[in-house]
């Protein structure tokens, strides 16, 4: 049985869960009530409190089809040795059958494939052990996924798909700085020699994000030069060129 955690009561998700072909799941509500859905096994609690072996967090915007739980449980039964599983988002590029942390980075960060929190299923004890949090206490998704699949890759759910109607990531200064924080975290996590991108692609990715900040060019260069990939006699001028090109493209 899996635990499906809802950060808040959502009629679209609760309604979809009542029509699941496979009933081997329990719903945990962080906030709100589900009195109108008596057929569901519901209790209050967060993902850190689940007693089930696996946990899926469905945020507003996730629309599971009637076979969602069935396909997850089938994959868990057939391939039980993974700590993270993934359901493809409808309309997005599919994850491979097995995806390392490097491959997840290339798909979700470099290629921009949508992979929201709701598309991942975690082994509950692995999530509790490896969860990475933002300053506000919320789960930091990609660092958490990378940390959980450090030893074993992410296993894709066979034939699984999730409709996602969640909001687009805002392009606010706060969102840009959070993405830059992600880049700094991944430099430490993967290391310089094993980073998922070539040096050129890494510099372009970082520079394109730095260029979005509403600060002076001197401040942008200070941020850009602080990345590990920008260090060294030969890389420093490449980093400068990448930032200049990003600023030019932005104009």
Tab-separated table of N, CA and C in Angstrom, residues 63-65 87-93 114 160-165:
chain	number	residue	atom	x	y	z
A	63	UNK	N	-3.524	15.595	-11.750
A	63	UNK	CA	-4.791	14.924	-12.061
A	63	UNK	C	-4.481	13.465	-12.387
A	64	UNK	N	-4.530	12.574	-11.398
A	64	UNK	CA	-4.235	11.157	-11.639
A	64	UNK	C	-5.376	10.461	-12.376
A	65	UNK	N	-5.032	9.688	-13.393
A	65	UNK	CA	-6.081	8.957	-14.104
A	65	UNK	C	-6.461	7.713	-13.296
A	87	UNK	N	6.640	9.077	-12.589
A	87	UNK	CA	5.546	8.934	-13.540
A	87	UNK	C	5.687	10.055	-14.566
A	88	UNK	N	5.684	9.719	-15.838
A	88	UNK	CA	5.821	10.740	-16.872
A	88	UNK	C	4.642	11.704	-16.859
A	89	UNK	N	4.934	12.968	-17.113
A	89	UNK	CA	3.887	13.976	-17.227
A	89	UNK	C	3.374	13.994	-18.663
A	90	UNK	N	2.068	13.969	-18.815
A	90	UNK	CA	1.465	13.966	-20.152
A	90	UNK	C	1.971	15.145	-20.977
A	91	UNK	N	2.346	14.843	-22.230
A	91	UNK	CA	2.804	15.886	-23.134
A	91	UNK	C	4.269	16.224	-23.007
A	92	UNK	N	4.956	15.645	-22.016
A	92	UNK	CA	6.375	15.917	-21.811
A	92	UNK	C	7.216	14.735	-22.288
A	93	UNK	N	8.484	14.983	-22.507
A	93	UNK	CA	9.405	13.920	-22.888
A	93	UNK	C	9.449	12.872	-21.791
A	114	UNK	N	9.078	18.984	-17.704
A	114	UNK	CA	8.313	19.161	-16.466
A	114	UNK	C	8.345	17.874	-15.640
A	160	UNK	N	2.904	4.574	-16.935
A	160	UNK	CA	2.284	5.577	-16.083
A	160	UNK	C	2.355	6.973	-16.681
A	161	UNK	N	1.296	7.740	-16.506
A	161	UNK	CA	1.268	9.134	-16.930
A	161	UNK	C	0.455	9.943	-15.928
A	162	UNK	N	0.862	11.196	-15.749
A	162	UNK	CA	0.159	12.085	-14.837
A	162	UNK	C	-0.176	13.372	-15.577
A	163	UNK	N	-1.439	13.733	-15.552
A	163	UNK	CA	-1.819	15.023	-16.127
A	163	UNK	C	-1.439	16.104	-15.116
A	164	UNK	N	-0.762	17.145	-15.601
A	164	UNK	CA	-0.308	18.203	-14.703
A	164	UNK	C	-0.860	19.549	-15.166
A	165	UNK	N	-1.637	20.176	-14.299
A	165	UNK	CA	-2.236	21.475	-14.594
A	165	UNK	C	-1.752	22.544	-13.619
